[in-house]
Each structure stands twice: as structure tokens, then as C-alpha cells.
mmCIF file of C-alpha atoms in Angstrom:
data_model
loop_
_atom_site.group_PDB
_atom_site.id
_atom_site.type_symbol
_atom_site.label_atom_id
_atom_site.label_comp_id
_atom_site.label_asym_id
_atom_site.label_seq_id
_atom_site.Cartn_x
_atom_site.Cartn_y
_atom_site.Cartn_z
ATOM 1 C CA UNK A 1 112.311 76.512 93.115
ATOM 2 C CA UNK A 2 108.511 75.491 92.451
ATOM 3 C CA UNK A 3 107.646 77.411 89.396
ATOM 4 C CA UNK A 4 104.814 79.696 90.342
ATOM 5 C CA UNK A 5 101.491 80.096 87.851
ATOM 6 C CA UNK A 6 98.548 82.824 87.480
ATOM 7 C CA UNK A 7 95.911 82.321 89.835
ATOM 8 C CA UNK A 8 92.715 80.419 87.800
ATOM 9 C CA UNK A 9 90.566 82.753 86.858
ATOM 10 C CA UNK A 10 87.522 81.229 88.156
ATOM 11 C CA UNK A 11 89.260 80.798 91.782
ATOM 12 C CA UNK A 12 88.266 83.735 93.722
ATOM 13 C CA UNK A 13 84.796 85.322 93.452
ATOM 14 C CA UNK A 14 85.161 88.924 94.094
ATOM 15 C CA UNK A 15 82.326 90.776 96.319
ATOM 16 C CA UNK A 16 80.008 93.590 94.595
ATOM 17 C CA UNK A 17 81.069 97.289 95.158
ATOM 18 C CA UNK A 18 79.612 100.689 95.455
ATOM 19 C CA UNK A 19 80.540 103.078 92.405
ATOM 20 C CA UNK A 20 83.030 105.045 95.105
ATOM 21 C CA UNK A 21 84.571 101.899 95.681
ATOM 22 C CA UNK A 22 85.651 101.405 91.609
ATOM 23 C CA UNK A 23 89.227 102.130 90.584
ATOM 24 C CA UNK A 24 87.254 104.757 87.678
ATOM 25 C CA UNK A 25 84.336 106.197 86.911
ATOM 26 C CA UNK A 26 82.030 102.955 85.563
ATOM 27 C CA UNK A 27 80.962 105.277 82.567
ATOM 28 C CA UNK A 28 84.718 105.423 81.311
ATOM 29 C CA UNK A 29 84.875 101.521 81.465
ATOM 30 C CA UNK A 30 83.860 99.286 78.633
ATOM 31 C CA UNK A 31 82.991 95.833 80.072
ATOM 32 C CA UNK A 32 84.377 93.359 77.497
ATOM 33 C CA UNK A 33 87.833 91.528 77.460
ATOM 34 C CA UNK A 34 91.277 92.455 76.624
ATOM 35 C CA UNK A 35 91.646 91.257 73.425
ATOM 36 C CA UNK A 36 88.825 92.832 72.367
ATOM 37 C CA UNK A 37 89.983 96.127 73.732
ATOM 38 C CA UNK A 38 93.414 95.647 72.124
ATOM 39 C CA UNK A 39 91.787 94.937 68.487
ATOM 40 C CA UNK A 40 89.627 98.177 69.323
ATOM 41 C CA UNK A 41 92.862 99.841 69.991
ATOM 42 C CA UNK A 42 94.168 98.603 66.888
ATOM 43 C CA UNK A 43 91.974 100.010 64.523
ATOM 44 C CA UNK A 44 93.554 102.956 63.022
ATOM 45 C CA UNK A 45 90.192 104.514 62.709
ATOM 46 C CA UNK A 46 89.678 104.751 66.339
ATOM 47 C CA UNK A 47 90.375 107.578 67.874
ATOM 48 C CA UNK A 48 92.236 106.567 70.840
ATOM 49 C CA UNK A 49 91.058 107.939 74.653
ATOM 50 C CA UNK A 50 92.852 107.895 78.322
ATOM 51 C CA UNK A 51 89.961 105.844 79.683
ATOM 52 C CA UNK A 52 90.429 103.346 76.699
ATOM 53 C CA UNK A 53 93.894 102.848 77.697
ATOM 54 C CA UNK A 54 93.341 102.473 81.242
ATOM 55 C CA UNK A 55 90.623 100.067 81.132
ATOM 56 C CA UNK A 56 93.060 98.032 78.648
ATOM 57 C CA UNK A 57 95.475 98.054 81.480
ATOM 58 C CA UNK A 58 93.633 97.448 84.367
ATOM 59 C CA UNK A 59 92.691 94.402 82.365
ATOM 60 C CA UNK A 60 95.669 93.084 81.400
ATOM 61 C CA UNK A 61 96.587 93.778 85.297
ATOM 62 C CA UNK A 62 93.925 91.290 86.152
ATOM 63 C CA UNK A 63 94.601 88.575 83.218
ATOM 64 C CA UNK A 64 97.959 88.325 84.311
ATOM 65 C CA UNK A 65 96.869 87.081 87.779
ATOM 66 C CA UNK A 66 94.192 85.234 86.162
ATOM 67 C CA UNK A 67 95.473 82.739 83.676
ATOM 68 C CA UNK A 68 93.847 82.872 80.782
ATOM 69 C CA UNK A 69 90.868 85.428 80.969
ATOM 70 C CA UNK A 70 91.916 87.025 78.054
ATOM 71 C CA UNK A 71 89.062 86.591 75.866
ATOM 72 C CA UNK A 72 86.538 86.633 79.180
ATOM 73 C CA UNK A 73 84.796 89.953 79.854
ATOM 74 C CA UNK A 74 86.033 91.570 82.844
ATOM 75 C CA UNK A 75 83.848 93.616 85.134
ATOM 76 C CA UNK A 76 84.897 96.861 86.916
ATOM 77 C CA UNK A 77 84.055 95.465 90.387
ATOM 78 C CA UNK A 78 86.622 92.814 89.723
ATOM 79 C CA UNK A 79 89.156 94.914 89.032
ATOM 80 C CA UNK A 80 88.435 97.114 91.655
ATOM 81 C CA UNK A 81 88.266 94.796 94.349
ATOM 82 C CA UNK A 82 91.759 93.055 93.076
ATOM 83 C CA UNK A 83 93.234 96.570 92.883
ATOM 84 C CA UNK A 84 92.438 97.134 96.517
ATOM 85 C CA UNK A 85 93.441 93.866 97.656
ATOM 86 C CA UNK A 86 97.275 95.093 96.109
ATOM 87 C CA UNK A 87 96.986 98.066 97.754
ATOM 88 C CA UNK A 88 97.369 96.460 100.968
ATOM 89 C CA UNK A 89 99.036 93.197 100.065
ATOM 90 C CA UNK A 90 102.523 93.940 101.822
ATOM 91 C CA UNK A 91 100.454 94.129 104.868
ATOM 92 C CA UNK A 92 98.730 91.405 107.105
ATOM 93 C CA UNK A 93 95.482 89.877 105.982
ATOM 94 C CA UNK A 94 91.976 90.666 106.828
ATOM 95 C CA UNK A 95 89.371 88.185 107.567
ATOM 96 C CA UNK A 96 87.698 87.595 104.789
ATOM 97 C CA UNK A 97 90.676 87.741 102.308
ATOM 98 C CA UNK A 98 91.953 85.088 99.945
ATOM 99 C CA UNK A 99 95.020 83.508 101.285
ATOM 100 C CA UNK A 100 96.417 81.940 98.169
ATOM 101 C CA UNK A 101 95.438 84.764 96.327
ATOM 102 C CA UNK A 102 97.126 87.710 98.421
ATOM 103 C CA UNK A 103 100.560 85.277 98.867
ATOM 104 C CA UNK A 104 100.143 85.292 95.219
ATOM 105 C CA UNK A 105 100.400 89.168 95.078
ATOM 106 C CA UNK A 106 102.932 88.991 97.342
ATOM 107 C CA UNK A 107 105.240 87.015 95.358
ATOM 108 C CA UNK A 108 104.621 88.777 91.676
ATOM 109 C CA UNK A 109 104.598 92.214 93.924
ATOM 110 C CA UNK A 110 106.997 93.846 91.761
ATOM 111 C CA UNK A 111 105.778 93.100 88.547
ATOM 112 C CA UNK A 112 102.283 94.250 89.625
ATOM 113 C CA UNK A 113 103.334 97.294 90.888
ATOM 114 C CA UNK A 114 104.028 98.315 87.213
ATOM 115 C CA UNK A 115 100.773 97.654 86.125
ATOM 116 C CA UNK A 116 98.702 98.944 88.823
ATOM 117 C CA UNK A 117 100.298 102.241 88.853
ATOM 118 C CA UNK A 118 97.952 102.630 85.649
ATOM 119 C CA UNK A 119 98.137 106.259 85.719
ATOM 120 C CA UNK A 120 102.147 105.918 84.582
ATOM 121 C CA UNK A 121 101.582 102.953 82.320
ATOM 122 C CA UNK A 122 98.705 104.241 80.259
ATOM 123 C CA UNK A 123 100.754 108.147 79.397
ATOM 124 C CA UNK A 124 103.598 105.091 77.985
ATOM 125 C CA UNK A 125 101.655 103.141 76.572
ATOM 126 C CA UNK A 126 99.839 106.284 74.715
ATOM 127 C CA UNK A 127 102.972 107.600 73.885
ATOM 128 C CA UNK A 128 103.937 104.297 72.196
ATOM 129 C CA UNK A 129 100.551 103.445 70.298
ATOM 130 C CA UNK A 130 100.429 107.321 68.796
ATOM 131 C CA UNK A 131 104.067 107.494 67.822
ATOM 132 C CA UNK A 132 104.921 108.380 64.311
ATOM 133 C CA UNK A 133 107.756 106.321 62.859
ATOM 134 C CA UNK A 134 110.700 107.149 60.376
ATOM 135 C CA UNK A 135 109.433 106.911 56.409
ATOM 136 C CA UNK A 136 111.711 104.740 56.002
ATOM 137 C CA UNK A 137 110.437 102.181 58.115
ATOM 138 C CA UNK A 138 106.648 102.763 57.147
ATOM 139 C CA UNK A 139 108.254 101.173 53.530
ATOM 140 C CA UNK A 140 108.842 97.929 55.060
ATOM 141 C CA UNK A 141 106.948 94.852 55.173
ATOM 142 C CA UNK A 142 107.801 94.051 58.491
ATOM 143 C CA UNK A 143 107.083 95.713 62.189
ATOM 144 C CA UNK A 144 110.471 94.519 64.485
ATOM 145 C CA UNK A 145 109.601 95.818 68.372
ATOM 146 C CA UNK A 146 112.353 95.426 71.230
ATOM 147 C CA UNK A 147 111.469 95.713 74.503
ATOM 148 C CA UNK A 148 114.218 95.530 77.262
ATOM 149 C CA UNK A 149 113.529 95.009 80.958
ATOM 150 C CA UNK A 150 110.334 93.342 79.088
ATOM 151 C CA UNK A 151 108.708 92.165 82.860
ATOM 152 C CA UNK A 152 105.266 91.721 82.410
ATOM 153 C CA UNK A 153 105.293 92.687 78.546
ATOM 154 C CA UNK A 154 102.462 95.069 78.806
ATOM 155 C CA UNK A 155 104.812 97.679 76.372
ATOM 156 C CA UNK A 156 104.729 94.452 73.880
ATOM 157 C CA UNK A 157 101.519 94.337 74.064
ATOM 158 C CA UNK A 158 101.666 98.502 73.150
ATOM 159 C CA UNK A 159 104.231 97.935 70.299
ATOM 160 C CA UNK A 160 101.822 95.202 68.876
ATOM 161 C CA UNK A 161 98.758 98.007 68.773
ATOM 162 C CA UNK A 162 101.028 100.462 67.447
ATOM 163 C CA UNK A 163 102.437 98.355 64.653
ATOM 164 C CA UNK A 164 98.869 97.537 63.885
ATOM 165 C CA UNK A 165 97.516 101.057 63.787
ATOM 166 C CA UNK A 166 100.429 101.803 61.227
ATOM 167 C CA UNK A 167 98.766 99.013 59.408
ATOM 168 C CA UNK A 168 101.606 96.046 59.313
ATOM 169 C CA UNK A 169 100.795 92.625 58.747
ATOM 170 C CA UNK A 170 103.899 91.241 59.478
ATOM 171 C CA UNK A 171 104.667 91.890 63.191
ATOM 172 C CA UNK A 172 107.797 90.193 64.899
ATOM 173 C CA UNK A 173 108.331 90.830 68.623
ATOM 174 C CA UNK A 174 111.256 90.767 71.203
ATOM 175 C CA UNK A 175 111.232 90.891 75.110
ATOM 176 C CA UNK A 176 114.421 90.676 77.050
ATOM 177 C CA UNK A 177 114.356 89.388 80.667
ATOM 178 C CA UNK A 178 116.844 88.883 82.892
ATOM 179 C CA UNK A 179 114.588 87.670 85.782
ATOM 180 C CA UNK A 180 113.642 83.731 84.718
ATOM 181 C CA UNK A 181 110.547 83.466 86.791
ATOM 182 C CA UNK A 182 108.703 86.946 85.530
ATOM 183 C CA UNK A 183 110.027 86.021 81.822
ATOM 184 C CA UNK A 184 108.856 82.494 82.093
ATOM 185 C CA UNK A 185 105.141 83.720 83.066
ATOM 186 C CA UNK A 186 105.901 86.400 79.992
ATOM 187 C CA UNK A 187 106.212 83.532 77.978
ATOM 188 C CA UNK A 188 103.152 81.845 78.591
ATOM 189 C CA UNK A 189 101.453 84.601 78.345
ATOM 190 C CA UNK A 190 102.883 85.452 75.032
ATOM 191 C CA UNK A 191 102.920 82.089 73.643
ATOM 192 C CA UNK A 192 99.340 81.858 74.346
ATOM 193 C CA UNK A 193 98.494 85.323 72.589
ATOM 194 C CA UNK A 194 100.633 84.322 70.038
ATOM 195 C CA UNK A 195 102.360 88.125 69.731
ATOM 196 C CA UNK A 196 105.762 87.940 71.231
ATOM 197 C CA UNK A 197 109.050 85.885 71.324
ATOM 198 C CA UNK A 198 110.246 86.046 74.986
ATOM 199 C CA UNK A 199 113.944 85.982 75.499
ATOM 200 C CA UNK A 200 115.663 84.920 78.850
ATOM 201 C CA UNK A 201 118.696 86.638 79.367
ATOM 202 C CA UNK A 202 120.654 89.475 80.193
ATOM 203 C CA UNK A 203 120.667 92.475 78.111
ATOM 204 C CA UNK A 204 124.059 93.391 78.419
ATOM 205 C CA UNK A 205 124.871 89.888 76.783
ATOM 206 C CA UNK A 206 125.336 90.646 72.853
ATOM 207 C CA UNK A 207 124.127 87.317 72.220
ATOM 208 C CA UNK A 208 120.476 88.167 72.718
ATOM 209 C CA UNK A 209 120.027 90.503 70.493
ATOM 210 C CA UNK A 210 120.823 87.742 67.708
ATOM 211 C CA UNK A 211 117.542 87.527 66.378
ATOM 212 C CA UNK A 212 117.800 91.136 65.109
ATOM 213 C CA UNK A 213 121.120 91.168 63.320
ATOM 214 C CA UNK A 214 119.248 90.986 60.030
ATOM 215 C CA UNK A 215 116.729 92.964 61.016
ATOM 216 C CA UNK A 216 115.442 96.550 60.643
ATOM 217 C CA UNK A 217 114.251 97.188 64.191
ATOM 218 C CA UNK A 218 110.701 99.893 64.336
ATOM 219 C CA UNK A 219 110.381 100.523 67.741
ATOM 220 C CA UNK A 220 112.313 99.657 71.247
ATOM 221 C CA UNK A 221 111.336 100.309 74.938
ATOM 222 C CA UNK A 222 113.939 100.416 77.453
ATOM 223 C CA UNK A 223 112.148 99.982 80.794
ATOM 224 C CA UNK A 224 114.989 99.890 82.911
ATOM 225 C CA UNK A 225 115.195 103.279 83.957
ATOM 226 C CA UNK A 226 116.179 103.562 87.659
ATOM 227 C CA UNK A 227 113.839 105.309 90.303
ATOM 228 C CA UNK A 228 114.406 108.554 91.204
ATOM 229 C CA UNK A 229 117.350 109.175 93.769
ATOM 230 C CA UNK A 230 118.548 106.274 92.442
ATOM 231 C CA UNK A 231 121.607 105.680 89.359
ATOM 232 C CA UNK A 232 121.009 104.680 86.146
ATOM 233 C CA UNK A 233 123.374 102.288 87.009
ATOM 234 C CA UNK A 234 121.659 100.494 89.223
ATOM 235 C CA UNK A 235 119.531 98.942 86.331
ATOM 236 C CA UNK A 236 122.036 98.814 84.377
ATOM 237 C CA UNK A 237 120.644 101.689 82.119
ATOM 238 C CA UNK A 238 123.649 102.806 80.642
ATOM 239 C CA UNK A 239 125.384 99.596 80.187
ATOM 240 C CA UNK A 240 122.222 98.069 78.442
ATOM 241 C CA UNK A 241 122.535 101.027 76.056
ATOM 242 C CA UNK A 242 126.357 100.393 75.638
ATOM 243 C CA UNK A 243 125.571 96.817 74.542
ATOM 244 C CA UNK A 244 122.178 97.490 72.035
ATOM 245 C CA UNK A 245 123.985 100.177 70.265
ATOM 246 C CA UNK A 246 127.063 98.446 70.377
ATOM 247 C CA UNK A 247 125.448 95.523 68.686
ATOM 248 C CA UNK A 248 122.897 96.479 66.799
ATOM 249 C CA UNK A 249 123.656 100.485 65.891
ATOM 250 C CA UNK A 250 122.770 100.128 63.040
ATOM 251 C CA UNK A 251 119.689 98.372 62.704
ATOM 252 C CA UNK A 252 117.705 100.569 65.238
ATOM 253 C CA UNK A 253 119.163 103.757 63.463
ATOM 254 C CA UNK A 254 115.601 104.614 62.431
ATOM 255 C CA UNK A 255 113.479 103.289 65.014
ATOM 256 C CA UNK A 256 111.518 105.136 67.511
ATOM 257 C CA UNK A 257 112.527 104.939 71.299
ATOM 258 C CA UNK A 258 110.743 104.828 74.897
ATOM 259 C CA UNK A 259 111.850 106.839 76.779
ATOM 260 C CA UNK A 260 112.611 109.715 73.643
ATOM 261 C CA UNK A 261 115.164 110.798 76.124
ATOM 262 C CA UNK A 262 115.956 111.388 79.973
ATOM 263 C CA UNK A 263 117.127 113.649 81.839
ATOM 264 C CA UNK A 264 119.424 112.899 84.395
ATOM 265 C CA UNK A 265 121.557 114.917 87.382
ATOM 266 C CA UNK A 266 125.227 114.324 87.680
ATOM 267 C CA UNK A 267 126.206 114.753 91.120
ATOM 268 C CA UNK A 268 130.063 115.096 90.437
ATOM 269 C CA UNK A 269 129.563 118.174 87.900
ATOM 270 C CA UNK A 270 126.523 119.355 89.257
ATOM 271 C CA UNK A 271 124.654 119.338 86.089
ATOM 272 C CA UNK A 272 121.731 117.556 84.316
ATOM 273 C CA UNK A 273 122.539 115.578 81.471
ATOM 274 C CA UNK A 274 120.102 114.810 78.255
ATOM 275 C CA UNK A 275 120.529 111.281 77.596
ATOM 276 C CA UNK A 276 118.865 110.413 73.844
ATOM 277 C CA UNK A 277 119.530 108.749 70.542
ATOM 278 C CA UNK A 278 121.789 110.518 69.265
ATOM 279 C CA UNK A 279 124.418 110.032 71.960
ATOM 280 C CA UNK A 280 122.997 105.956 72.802
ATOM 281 C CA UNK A 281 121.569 107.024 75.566
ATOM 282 C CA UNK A 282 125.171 108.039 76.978
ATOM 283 C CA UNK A 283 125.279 111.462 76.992
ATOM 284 C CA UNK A 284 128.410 113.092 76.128
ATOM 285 C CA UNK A 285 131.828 111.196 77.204
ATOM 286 C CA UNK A 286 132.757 112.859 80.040
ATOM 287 C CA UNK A 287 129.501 111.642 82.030
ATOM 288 C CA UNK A 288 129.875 107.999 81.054
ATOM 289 C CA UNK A 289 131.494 106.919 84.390
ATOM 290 C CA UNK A 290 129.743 109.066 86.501
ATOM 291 C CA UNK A 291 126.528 108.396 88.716
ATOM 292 C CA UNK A 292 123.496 109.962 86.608
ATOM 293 C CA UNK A 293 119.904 110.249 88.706
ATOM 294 C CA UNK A 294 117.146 110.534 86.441
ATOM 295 C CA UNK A 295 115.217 113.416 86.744
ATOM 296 C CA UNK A 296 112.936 113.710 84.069
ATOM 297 C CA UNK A 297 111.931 111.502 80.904
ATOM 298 C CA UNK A 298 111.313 112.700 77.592
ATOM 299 C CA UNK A 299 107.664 111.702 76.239
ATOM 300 C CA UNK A 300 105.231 112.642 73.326
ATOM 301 C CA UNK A 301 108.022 115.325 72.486
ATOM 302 C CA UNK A 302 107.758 116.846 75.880
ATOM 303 C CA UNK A 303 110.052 116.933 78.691
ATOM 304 C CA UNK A 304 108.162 115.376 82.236
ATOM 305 C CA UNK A 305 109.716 115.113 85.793
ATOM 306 C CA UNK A 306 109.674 111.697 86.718
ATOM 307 C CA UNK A 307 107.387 112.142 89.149
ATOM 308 C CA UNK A 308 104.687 113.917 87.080
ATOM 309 C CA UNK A 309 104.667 111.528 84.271
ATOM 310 C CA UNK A 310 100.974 110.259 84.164
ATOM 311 C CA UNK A 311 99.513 112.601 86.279
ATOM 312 C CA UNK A 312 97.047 114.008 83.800
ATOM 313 C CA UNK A 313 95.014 111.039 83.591
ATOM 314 C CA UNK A 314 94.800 111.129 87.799
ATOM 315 C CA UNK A 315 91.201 112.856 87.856
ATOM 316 C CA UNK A 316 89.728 109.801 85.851
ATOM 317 C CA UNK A 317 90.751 107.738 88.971
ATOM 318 C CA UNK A 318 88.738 107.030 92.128
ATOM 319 C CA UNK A 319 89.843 109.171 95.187
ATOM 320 C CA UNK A 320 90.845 105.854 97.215
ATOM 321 C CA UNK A 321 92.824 104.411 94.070
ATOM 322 C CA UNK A 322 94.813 108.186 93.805
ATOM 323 C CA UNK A 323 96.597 107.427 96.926
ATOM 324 C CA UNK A 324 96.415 104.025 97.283
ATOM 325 C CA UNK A 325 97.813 102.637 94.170
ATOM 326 C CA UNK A 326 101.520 101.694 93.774
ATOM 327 C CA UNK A 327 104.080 103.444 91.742
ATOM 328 C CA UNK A 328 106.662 102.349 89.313
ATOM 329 C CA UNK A 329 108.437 105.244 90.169
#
């Protein structure tokens, strides 16, 4: 298989907008690049707003189909316009579209969809960078994040911002992938930042979570939590949760978690099920071979149905980009 690469960023030349046209509200967006939003986001003395996460992930959205815009200011219009053109890309062109670019859509469509469902990713992502973490762990020298299901790495790039907040210098990062061609363009892109160590594999496979053994782990995200109607099993949730606290039990006994917990329906007892630390994600024994749906996630010490989580930061959104937008669940 040809590998496939982000588009160049000075490829396509996007066409100017009307303000109703924008993904947000232009006053809510601060044009300047990524990494200067991230360091922004990284200083503990900033007090940290919805629109300052958003814009942060809209432009992460368009620096990872634009190789290496990362220090490059991004304007709104850009975003906008590439926004809309994903909105639509499972469709056929229009005229005036960029071929290479839309194929290009087409083929990283399920990563994107993650990041342009911003509304989702930014309640995460705040719920990650504003998490307290054990005492304990504040003692330490070193920040250890694990993300699993890592995709495009945009919760690495929230573990990095929270472990700076907290004020760590030392800051050692894991993703897990199973899928080689979205971890391979994680690794670039992580290589290039310099923030993350990118692991190819399968995160049922003990052997990848070698590079912790020795560690004391601060944070993990699990993003492999199934859609709604859908079982846990069918992303391997509770298997993955078999194998990390299996393996490394220990070592994460203190960490924080995305999700906090979930809450999930068992069709065979006709119950829901909390699924959290304190059980590895398992819930009690007598669920662990039966088909859980998840229902609803735990998040900033709240419990949220699936299909709410995010939807306070909906009104800074555009009316177009409210419906239009994917979903990651």
C-alpha cells in the first residue's frame, strides 16, 4: 500500500467567507498557530475558556491535513472552508472543489471525524487539561500519559497541556495504535513536535505497555469506547482494560482516567452497569461476558449521556456547522 501523507499546506488556497459562513463566532477565535495556542494553554496562569479550546482544535484539525503548519497562523476562513468541505466529503464533488484534497478527506475520513466533531473533543480535552491528579503523583519528577486508541493523538496533545499546567518538566508520552497507517501519520506528527512516543500495536498485546513497567503512569485516555447501540466489545473496550490492568495495575493505581467512568446497559439483565477504576473498567464479575452498550460517560465528576457530551459548547458554533459537522459518537 502507498503510504499516504498530509496534504502541503500551501496546496490549496481556500476562498474568503462571510462571518455566517465561519465554523464560530470570529470574535471567539484567536488567529495565531497551534503551538502557540497550546503554550497559551499551558500556562497555569491562564484561565482556560471553551472558545480557547475549540480554536486549538479546529487547528490541530487543519495541521493534520496540512503537514507542517504548526507554527503558521491559521485563519478562521481556512478552517471554515476545510470544515465544510468534510461536511460533504462522502458525497460527490462540486465544481470548483479540490480533487486531491477531498480524496484526501476521504481516505483519513475516520480520523477526521474525531476532530471535527469539536464540540465532543473540546468538553475531553477540558476535562483532561483541568483534572486534578493524586498527591502522590504531583511529588514526582516525571509526567507518564497513556493514551489508547491514540488515532490522531489530539488527547496527547491534551495530556501534554495538562502535565504542563501542573508544572512538570519532565513529560514522557505513550500512544497505542493498532491501525499502522493513522499511527504512522501520528508519528510524524509527534516526532516532529517532539511530545510523544507513538507505539504500533495492539493494546490487548502486554508487550506494549513495556515502556511503562518502571513507570508511575499520571494520566491515561482510553478512546476506544464503542458508539452507542453498539458493545463495548466491539472496540475491544473491555478486553483493552483486561490487558492494562492486567499488566500494569499497579503502576496506574494513582493516575487519573478518561473516561472517569461509563455507564453501560446490559441487555441480558436488563440493567446499567458503572464501569470505573475501581473495578478496571469491568464492572462487577457477573457482567464480564455479557454485551454492555454504553450509555453514558462519566466526565468532570458528572455523569453525561453519550449523546449530550459536548453539547454545552454548541451555541459558540455557527448554525450550518451545528448540523453539519460529524460526530464521534
Amino acid at each position: 500500500m502507498q503510504e499516504q501523507t498530509a496534504m502541503e499546506a500551501d496546496k490549496v488556497r481556500y476562498p474568503h467567507q462571510f462571518t455566517q459562513d465561519l465554523v464560530i463566532d470570529p470574535s471567539l477565535y484567536t488567529d495565531s498557530s497551534l503551538l502557540k495556542d497550546v503554550d497559551m494553554l499551558s500556562d497555569p496562569t491562564v484561565i482556560v475558556t471553551d472558545p480557547m479550546i475549540m480554536g486549538m482544535v479546529l487547528k490541530y484539525f487543519y495541521c493534520y491535513v496540512h503537514k507542517g503548519s504548526f507554527d503558521e497562523v491559521v485563519p478562521l476562513q481556512d478552517i471554515s472552508a476545510l470544515c465544510e468541505m468534510f461536511s460533504r466529503h462522502s458525497s460527490l464533488n462540486e465544481p470548483d472543489d479540490d480533487i486531491e484534497l477531498m480524496n484526501y478527506l476521504r481516505q483519513w475520513s475516520f480520523s477526521l471525524r474525531m476532530l471535527a466533531d469539536v464540540t465532543k473533543t473540546s468538553h475531553i480535552i477540558r476535562s483532561i487539561i483541568t483534572q486534578k491528579v493524586s498527591p502522590k503523583l504531583k511529588k514526582s519528577e516525571e509526567y507518564v500519559g497513556l493514551d489508547i486508541g491514540t488515532g490522531t493523538g489530539i488527547l496527547l496533545l491534551a495530556q501534554h497541556i495538562h502535565a504542563r499546567r501542573l508544572g512538570f518538566k519532565e513529560i514522557t508520552l505513550y500512544g497505542i495504535e493498532y491501525d499502522k497507517m493513522v499511527g504512522l501519520q501520528s508519528y510524524k506528527i509527534f516526532n516532529e513536535l517532539g511530545l510523544a512516543e507513538i507505539i504500533l500495536g495492539d493494546a490487548r498485546d502486554q508487550r506494549n505497555y513495556e515502556p511503562l513497567l518502571n513507570k508511575q503512569v499520571t494520566f491515561v485516555s482510553n478512546e476506544m469506547v464503542a458508539a452507542m447501540h453498539q458493545p463495548l466489545r466491539r472496540e475491544h473496550f473491555v478486553s483493552i482494560s483486561k490487558t492494562l490492568f492486567g499488566t500494569i495495575g499497579e503502576n496506574i493505581a494513582n493516575a487519573g482516567f478518561f473516561p472517569e467512568g461509563l455507564i453501560a446497559f446490559c441487555k441480558e439483565m436488563n440493567v446499567s452497569v458503572l464501569l470505573a477504576k475501581n473495578t478496571a473498567f469491568l464492572g462487577p464479575k457477573e457482567y464480564h461476558d455479557m454485551n454492555l452498550l454504553p450509555q453514558g460517560i462519566i466526565i468532570e465528576g458528572n455523569i453525561v449521556p453519550l449523546h449530550e457530551l459536548g453539547n454545552e459548547l454548541m451555541p459558540y458554533l455557527s448554525e450550518w456547522s451545528k448540523t453539519r459537522l460529524s460526530h464521534r459518537w
